[in-house]
Short mmCIF file of C-alpha atoms and ligand atoms in Angstrom, two decimals:
data_model
loop_
_atom_site.label_atom_id
_atom_site.label_comp_id
_atom_site.label_asym_id
_atom_site.label_seq_id
_atom_site.Cartn_x
_atom_site.Cartn_y
_atom_site.Cartn_z
CA MET T 341 101.19 -119.48 -16.43
CA VAL T 342 99.70 -116.02 -16.05
CA ALA T 343 98.36 -114.32 -19.18
CA ALA T 344 100.28 -111.29 -20.46
CA ASP T 345 97.28 -109.05 -19.90
CA PRO T 346 95.48 -110.28 -16.80
CA LEU T 347 92.75 -107.68 -17.32
CA GLY T 348 91.90 -109.09 -20.73
CA LEU T 349 89.81 -112.22 -21.16
CA ALA T 350 91.20 -114.64 -18.61
CA ASP T 351 90.38 -118.32 -18.32
CA GLY T 352 89.63 -120.04 -15.02
CA ASP T 353 93.13 -121.48 -14.68
CA THR T 354 94.64 -118.00 -14.91
CA VAL T 355 92.40 -116.70 -12.13
CA VAL T 356 93.23 -119.73 -9.98
CA GLU T 357 96.95 -119.16 -10.54
CA LEU T 358 96.60 -115.46 -9.68
CA HIS T 359 94.78 -116.49 -6.52
CA ARG T 360 97.69 -118.76 -5.52
CA GLN T 361 100.21 -116.01 -6.10
CA CYS T 362 98.11 -113.53 -4.08
CA GLU T 363 97.98 -116.00 -1.19
CA ARG T 364 101.77 -116.47 -1.29
CA LEU T 365 102.18 -112.71 -1.14
CA ALA T 366 99.67 -112.49 1.71
CA ALA T 367 101.75 -115.02 3.67
CA VAL T 368 104.89 -112.96 3.11
CA LEU T 369 103.03 -109.80 4.18
CA VAL T 370 101.82 -111.39 7.41
CA ARG T 371 105.30 -112.67 8.23
CA ALA T 372 106.81 -109.24 7.51
CA ALA T 373 104.23 -107.51 9.71
CA ALA T 374 105.14 -109.80 12.63
CA ALA T 375 108.86 -109.20 12.06
CA PHE T 376 108.25 -105.44 11.98
CA ASP T 377 106.33 -105.79 15.24
CA ALA T 378 109.19 -107.70 16.88
CA GLY T 379 111.80 -105.17 15.68
CA ARG T 380 110.01 -102.40 17.62
CA SER T 381 111.29 -99.66 15.27
CA TRP T 382 107.76 -98.23 15.36
CA GLU T 383 108.34 -97.19 18.97
CA ALA T 384 110.70 -94.44 17.88
CA ASP T 385 107.81 -92.74 16.02
CA GLY T 386 105.74 -92.69 19.18
CA ALA T 387 103.20 -95.19 17.87
CA ARG T 388 101.25 -97.12 20.49
CA SER T 389 101.75 -100.40 18.63
CA SER T 390 103.06 -101.80 15.36
CA ALA T 391 99.43 -102.26 14.30
CA SER T 392 98.57 -98.60 14.79
CA TRP T 393 101.79 -97.55 12.98
CA LEU T 394 100.88 -99.77 10.00
CA ALA T 395 97.23 -98.69 10.03
CA ALA T 396 98.27 -95.02 9.81
CA ARG T 397 100.76 -95.58 6.99
CA CYS T 398 98.59 -97.99 4.97
CA ARG T 399 95.43 -95.99 5.72
CA THR T 400 93.59 -99.16 6.77
CA PRO T 401 91.46 -99.92 9.84
CA VAL T 402 93.65 -100.73 12.84
CA SER T 403 91.59 -103.88 13.42
CA ALA T 404 92.90 -105.25 10.11
CA THR T 405 96.58 -104.55 10.85
CA ARG T 406 96.19 -105.91 14.39
CA ARG T 407 94.80 -109.16 12.99
CA ARG T 408 97.66 -109.36 10.50
CA VAL T 409 100.38 -108.84 13.12
CA ARG T 410 98.80 -111.40 15.42
CA LEU T 411 98.46 -113.98 12.66
CA GLY T 412 102.12 -113.44 11.70
CA ARG T 413 103.15 -114.01 15.31
CA GLU T 414 101.05 -117.17 15.54
CA LEU T 415 102.39 -118.44 12.23
CA ARG T 416 105.82 -118.85 13.85
CA SER T 417 104.39 -121.69 15.93
CA MET T 418 102.62 -123.27 12.97
CA PRO T 419 105.38 -124.46 10.62
CA ALA T 420 103.21 -126.72 8.44
CA ALA T 421 100.61 -123.98 7.91
CA GLU T 422 103.34 -121.46 7.15
CA THR T 423 104.99 -123.68 4.54
CA ALA T 424 101.68 -124.47 2.83
CA TRP T 425 100.61 -120.79 2.80
CA LEU T 426 103.96 -119.60 1.43
CA ALA T 427 103.58 -122.19 -1.33
CA GLY T 428 100.07 -120.93 -2.11
CA ASP T 429 98.55 -124.35 -1.30
CA VAL T 430 96.33 -122.90 1.41
CA GLY T 431 95.12 -119.36 2.06
CA GLU T 432 94.28 -116.96 4.83
CA ALA T 433 90.79 -118.50 4.91
CA HIS T 434 92.47 -121.70 6.18
CA VAL T 435 95.27 -120.32 8.32
CA GLU T 436 93.06 -117.88 10.21
CA PRO T 437 90.65 -120.57 11.55
CA LEU T 438 93.61 -122.92 12.25
CA ALA T 439 95.24 -120.19 14.35
CA ALA T 440 91.96 -119.49 16.12
CA VAL T 441 91.60 -123.16 17.07
CA ARG T 442 95.22 -123.29 18.29
CA ARG T 443 94.51 -120.23 20.43
CA ARG T 444 91.51 -121.95 22.02
CA VAL T 445 92.89 -125.44 22.64
CA GLY T 446 96.53 -124.47 23.24
CA GLY T 447 99.72 -125.36 21.39
CA GLU T 448 100.47 -128.47 23.44
CA VAL T 449 97.33 -130.12 22.01
CA PHE T 450 97.26 -128.49 18.57
CA ASP T 451 100.86 -128.89 17.48
CA ALA T 452 100.85 -132.68 17.44
CA ASP T 453 98.06 -132.66 14.85
CA GLU T 454 98.97 -129.53 12.90
CA GLU T 455 100.36 -131.36 9.91
CA ARG T 456 97.27 -133.53 9.56
CA LEU T 457 94.93 -130.53 9.80
CA VAL T 458 96.94 -128.57 7.21
CA GLU T 459 96.75 -131.59 4.91
CA HIS T 460 92.94 -131.41 5.20
CA ALA T 461 93.08 -127.68 4.42
CA ARG T 462 95.15 -128.45 1.35
CA THR T 463 92.87 -131.13 -0.04
CA MET T 464 89.27 -130.65 1.13
CA GLY T 465 86.58 -128.20 0.09
CA HIS T 466 86.56 -125.21 2.42
CA ARG T 467 83.24 -126.06 4.01
CA ALA T 468 84.21 -129.68 4.65
CA PHE T 469 87.52 -128.48 6.07
CA GLY T 470 85.62 -126.22 8.48
CA GLN T 471 83.59 -129.20 9.66
CA VAL T 472 86.66 -131.40 10.12
CA LEU T 473 88.32 -128.63 12.12
CA ALA T 474 85.22 -128.23 14.30
CA TYR T 475 85.09 -131.99 14.99
CA TRP T 476 88.80 -132.04 15.74
CA GLU T 477 88.31 -129.23 18.26
CA GLN T 478 85.39 -131.08 19.87
CA ALA T 479 87.57 -134.14 20.36
CA ALA T 480 90.59 -132.13 21.55
CA ASP T 481 88.75 -129.89 23.97
CA PRO T 482 85.22 -131.16 24.66
CA ASP T 483 84.68 -128.96 27.71
CA GLY T 484 85.90 -125.81 26.00
CA VAL T 485 83.62 -126.42 23.04
CA GLU T 486 80.60 -126.96 25.28
CA ARG T 487 81.45 -123.77 27.18
CA ASP T 488 81.68 -121.83 23.91
CA ALA T 489 78.30 -123.21 22.86
CA GLU T 490 76.86 -122.07 26.16
CA ALA T 491 78.33 -118.61 25.65
CA GLN T 492 76.85 -118.53 22.14
CA ARG T 493 73.46 -119.42 23.59
CA ASP T 494 73.81 -116.79 26.31
CA GLY T 495 74.57 -114.24 23.61
CA ARG T 496 71.19 -114.72 21.93
CA ARG T 497 69.22 -111.53 21.44
CA VAL T 498 66.62 -109.99 19.17
CA HIS T 499 65.87 -106.32 18.86
CA LEU T 500 62.63 -105.16 17.34
CA SER T 501 62.10 -101.43 17.58
CA GLU T 502 59.78 -98.94 15.99
CA SER T 503 61.57 -96.44 13.82
CA PHE T 504 60.90 -93.40 11.64
CA GLY T 505 57.60 -93.28 9.87
CA GLY T 506 56.29 -96.24 11.84
CA THR T 507 58.57 -98.82 10.17
CA TRP T 508 60.20 -101.47 12.33
CA LEU T 509 63.83 -102.51 12.58
CA LEU T 510 64.60 -106.14 13.34
CA ASP T 511 68.00 -107.57 14.08
CA GLY T 512 69.47 -110.18 16.34
CA VAL T 513 71.81 -113.07 16.99
CA LEU T 514 70.75 -116.70 17.54
CA ASP T 515 72.74 -119.73 18.65
CA PRO T 516 73.17 -122.42 15.93
CA ILE T 517 70.24 -124.59 16.98
CA SER T 518 67.78 -121.75 17.58
CA GLY T 519 68.86 -120.23 14.26
CA GLU T 520 68.31 -123.53 12.48
CA ILE T 521 64.80 -123.80 13.97
CA VAL T 522 63.83 -120.29 12.85
CA ALA T 523 65.45 -120.67 9.43
CA THR T 524 63.73 -124.03 8.86
CA ALA T 525 60.33 -122.55 9.71
CA LEU T 526 60.89 -119.46 7.55
CA ASP T 527 62.11 -121.61 4.64
CA ARG T 528 59.10 -123.88 4.93
CA ILE T 529 56.63 -120.98 4.93
CA GLY T 530 58.61 -119.11 2.25
CA GLU T 531 58.39 -122.18 0.04
CA GLU T 532 54.58 -122.26 0.48
CA LEU T 533 54.33 -118.57 -0.36
CA PHE T 534 56.47 -119.10 -3.44
CA LYS T 535 54.22 -121.90 -4.69
CA VAL T 536 51.13 -119.70 -4.33
CA GLU T 537 52.92 -116.84 -6.06
CA TRP T 538 53.98 -119.09 -8.91
CA ALA T 539 50.47 -120.53 -9.32
CA GLU T 540 48.96 -117.03 -9.46
CA HIS T 541 51.49 -115.17 -11.60
CA GLY T 542 53.57 -117.83 -13.32
CA ARG T 543 56.72 -116.08 -12.05
CA ALA T 544 58.26 -114.72 -8.88
CA VAL T 545 56.87 -111.28 -8.05
CA ARG T 546 58.58 -110.82 -4.66
CA SER T 547 62.31 -110.68 -4.00
CA PRO T 548 63.63 -113.44 -1.71
CA ALA T 549 64.06 -110.83 1.05
CA GLN T 550 60.46 -109.65 0.64
CA ARG T 551 59.25 -113.24 0.74
CA ARG T 552 61.24 -113.89 3.92
CA ALA T 553 59.65 -110.80 5.51
CA ASP T 554 56.20 -112.07 4.54
CA ALA T 555 57.07 -115.52 5.88
CA LEU T 556 58.00 -113.99 9.23
CA VAL T 557 54.66 -112.19 9.44
CA GLU T 558 52.86 -115.36 8.38
CA MET T 559 54.70 -117.24 11.13
CA ALA T 560 53.42 -114.69 13.69
CA ARG T 561 49.91 -114.92 12.26
CA ARG T 562 49.92 -118.71 12.55
CA ALA T 563 51.27 -118.53 16.10
CA GLY T 564 48.20 -116.45 16.98
CA ALA T 565 45.89 -118.93 15.26
CA ALA T 566 47.44 -122.07 16.77
CA PRO T 567 45.55 -123.57 19.73
CA ALA T 568 47.33 -123.32 23.09
CA GLY T 569 49.20 -126.54 23.84
CA GLY T 570 48.84 -127.67 20.22
CA ARG T 571 51.34 -130.11 18.75
CA LEU T 572 54.61 -128.64 17.58
CA PRO T 573 55.42 -129.27 13.94
CA ALA T 574 58.09 -131.91 13.50
CA PRO T 575 60.95 -131.86 12.95
CA LEU T 576 61.87 -128.52 14.53
CA PHE T 577 65.44 -129.04 13.44
CA THR T 578 67.48 -131.92 12.13
CA VAL T 579 70.76 -133.00 13.61
CA PHE T 580 72.93 -135.86 12.41
CA VAL T 581 74.57 -137.75 15.25
CA GLY T 582 76.89 -140.61 14.33
CA TYR T 583 78.40 -143.61 15.98
CA GLU T 584 82.04 -142.70 16.33
CA THR T 585 83.08 -146.16 15.26
CA LEU T 586 81.56 -145.70 11.81
CA ALA T 587 82.37 -142.39 10.22
CA GLY T 588 84.26 -140.69 13.00
CA ARG T 589 82.45 -138.26 15.21
CA MET T 590 79.36 -136.71 13.74
CA CYS T 591 77.10 -134.11 15.29
CA GLU T 592 75.90 -131.53 12.83
CA LEU T 593 72.77 -129.63 11.89
CA ALA T 594 71.12 -130.23 8.53
CA GLY T 595 72.58 -126.90 7.35
CA GLY T 596 76.09 -128.27 7.97
CA SER T 597 77.03 -126.43 11.20
CA VAL T 598 78.92 -128.67 13.57
CA VAL T 599 77.52 -128.40 17.10
CA PRO T 600 78.80 -129.93 20.37
CA PRO T 601 76.59 -132.76 21.68
CA GLY T 602 75.88 -130.90 24.95
CA SER T 603 74.12 -128.10 23.09
CA LEU T 604 71.42 -130.61 22.08
CA LEU T 605 70.49 -131.49 25.66
CA PRO T 606 68.09 -128.60 26.36
CA TRP T 607 66.08 -129.61 23.28
CA LEU T 608 65.80 -133.31 24.02
CA THR T 609 62.71 -133.01 26.23
CA GLU T 610 60.66 -131.94 23.23
CA ALA T 611 62.66 -133.61 20.50
CA TYR T 612 61.30 -136.30 18.32
CA ILE T 613 64.09 -138.62 17.42
CA GLU T 614 64.45 -140.26 14.07
CA ARG T 615 66.92 -143.08 13.64
CA VAL T 616 68.77 -143.62 10.43
CA VAL T 617 70.98 -146.69 10.24
CA PHE T 618 74.22 -146.51 8.31
CA ASP T 619 75.84 -149.80 7.36
CA GLY T 620 79.05 -148.05 6.30
CA PRO T 621 80.41 -144.52 6.36
CA ASP T 622 78.26 -143.32 3.48
CA ARG T 623 75.69 -145.99 2.89
CA VAL T 624 72.26 -145.83 4.41
CA MET T 625 70.48 -149.18 4.76
CA ASN T 626 67.18 -148.83 3.09
CA VAL T 627 64.73 -150.74 0.95
CA GLY T 628 64.01 -149.13 -2.39
CA VAL T 629 60.80 -149.46 -4.36
CA ARG T 630 59.75 -148.69 -7.92
CA ARG T 631 58.36 -145.18 -7.53
CA ARG T 632 58.58 -142.06 -9.67
CA PHE T 633 59.68 -139.68 -6.92
CA PHE T 634 61.98 -139.93 -3.98
CA GLU T 635 59.76 -139.71 -0.92
CA GLY T 636 59.66 -140.68 2.71
CA ALA T 637 62.42 -142.95 3.97
CA THR T 638 64.21 -143.22 0.61
CA ARG T 639 64.39 -139.44 0.28
CA ARG T 640 65.55 -139.18 3.88
CA ALA T 641 68.24 -141.80 3.27
CA VAL T 642 69.74 -139.79 0.40
CA GLU T 643 69.48 -136.55 2.39
CA VAL T 644 71.33 -137.82 5.43
CA ARG T 645 73.96 -139.62 3.38
CA ASP T 646 74.91 -136.78 1.02
CA ARG T 647 73.71 -133.79 3.04
CA GLU T 648 74.26 -131.31 0.20
CA CYS T 649 73.72 -130.74 -3.54
CA TYR T 650 75.66 -133.20 -5.70
CA SER T 651 77.45 -130.50 -7.68
CA GLU T 652 81.05 -129.95 -6.59
CA PHE T 653 80.44 -126.21 -7.06
CA CYS T 654 77.49 -126.08 -4.69
CA ASP T 655 76.85 -126.65 -1.00
CA GLU T 656 73.09 -126.13 -0.79
CA PRO T 657 71.82 -128.30 2.12
CA ALA T 658 69.96 -131.43 1.00
CA GLY T 659 66.80 -130.27 2.79
CA ARG T 660 66.46 -127.53 0.18
CA CYS T 661 67.19 -129.89 -2.72
CA GLU T 662 65.15 -132.16 -4.95
CA ILE T 663 66.33 -135.76 -5.08
CA ASP T 664 67.43 -136.51 -8.63
CA HIS T 665 67.80 -139.89 -10.30
CA VAL T 666 71.48 -140.43 -11.16
CA GLN T 667 70.44 -142.81 -13.93
CA PRO T 668 67.26 -141.17 -15.26
CA TYR T 669 63.95 -142.78 -14.36
CA GLY T 670 62.97 -142.79 -18.03
CA GLU T 671 66.00 -144.98 -18.78
CA GLY T 672 65.08 -147.50 -16.14
CA GLY T 673 66.81 -145.81 -13.21
CA LEU T 674 65.42 -147.06 -9.92
CA THR T 675 64.05 -144.87 -7.16
CA VAL T 676 66.45 -146.28 -4.60
CA ASP T 677 68.96 -144.42 -2.48
CA ASP T 678 71.91 -145.75 -4.49
CA ASN T 679 70.48 -144.03 -7.57
CA GLY T 680 69.50 -140.80 -5.82
CA ARG T 681 71.38 -137.58 -5.22
CA PRO T 682 70.32 -134.18 -3.89
CA ALA T 683 70.13 -131.45 -6.52
CA CYS T 684 69.35 -127.84 -5.63
CA PRO T 685 66.77 -126.08 -7.87
CA HIS T 686 69.61 -124.62 -9.97
CA HIS T 687 71.40 -127.91 -10.58
CA HIS T 688 68.11 -129.80 -10.92
CA ARG T 689 67.12 -127.46 -13.78
CA ARG T 690 70.61 -127.56 -15.29
CA ARG T 691 70.17 -131.20 -16.12
CA ASP T 692 67.79 -130.16 -18.88
CA GLY T 693 70.14 -127.55 -20.26
CA PRO T 694 73.77 -127.51 -21.44
CA GLY T 695 76.23 -129.40 -19.30
CA GLY T 696 73.86 -132.07 -18.04
CA PRO T 697 72.35 -135.26 -19.39
CA ALA T 698 68.66 -135.43 -20.15
CA PRO T 699 66.48 -136.09 -17.05
ZN1 LIG L 264 73.41 -127.11 -6.46
#
């Protein structure tokens, strides 16, 4: 179980066990906060709410105690989530989004599927769980999800203002698809800048944030140089849309964000559509050839099938990965999608070092 001195050298299992115990305690705390709220003893002290009473006594932001009280109240209607949290099988990072979805779609729809969703929270990686939950919400409340997407799009804004000493401040919010378009373009240009930097200096001389800033300026410079009415670079963004009969519903951006189908409509007039045929839930039909590198359709097939780095400790999107040979090319491994897997730069390099087989 837990080491006698948790501050001494602890192994991974100890930290995981401590995490479970913390989550169990967090569940008890949330339940207690809701019970305190219901008891109304805080009224006698003249507090406006249980949350403000707790915030004053715990010296925490009232937003945090308000969230805690609300979650405790909602937990009463979510028995499966409550049991799993009290056991330490799931955490606040699962229960909070579950409660948020229940709030949006309503208990009459949510409660029938609660157990199944909690089972996903218990067994899946957190990112995959988030996707499953988003798809479930799309199916349960298609109109609500489309309305939310519209609200997200309406909330788009960018502020660029001149500040002290002539510097500029830039901040903003973009809807998922617009964000993916901008991020894809910045990544693409950033990658070019990095290659030039590497060729000139043999190492990175800019921080990633500096390179992103330079990529943004380069993007503006190219916009000025591009001929009016010139062809847009393709693809602007990548979205995976599935046949529901195959792998369940699928509509997600290459970065992994699940988006409602309706949010794609405004983009379809200028979209270029690429079709990838799956002949099973995770098998892309494709013809492989004897080639050193994964390119073109074969590369694409691996990208859309796996969608992120092969390492279980990594969720780098496949678009930012190399495609590795599972059985090394030098040992006769074929350059076909069955023998390919996305590997981010870190895990691609790791193959050469400790913990990985030779390339
Ligand atoms: Zn990785």
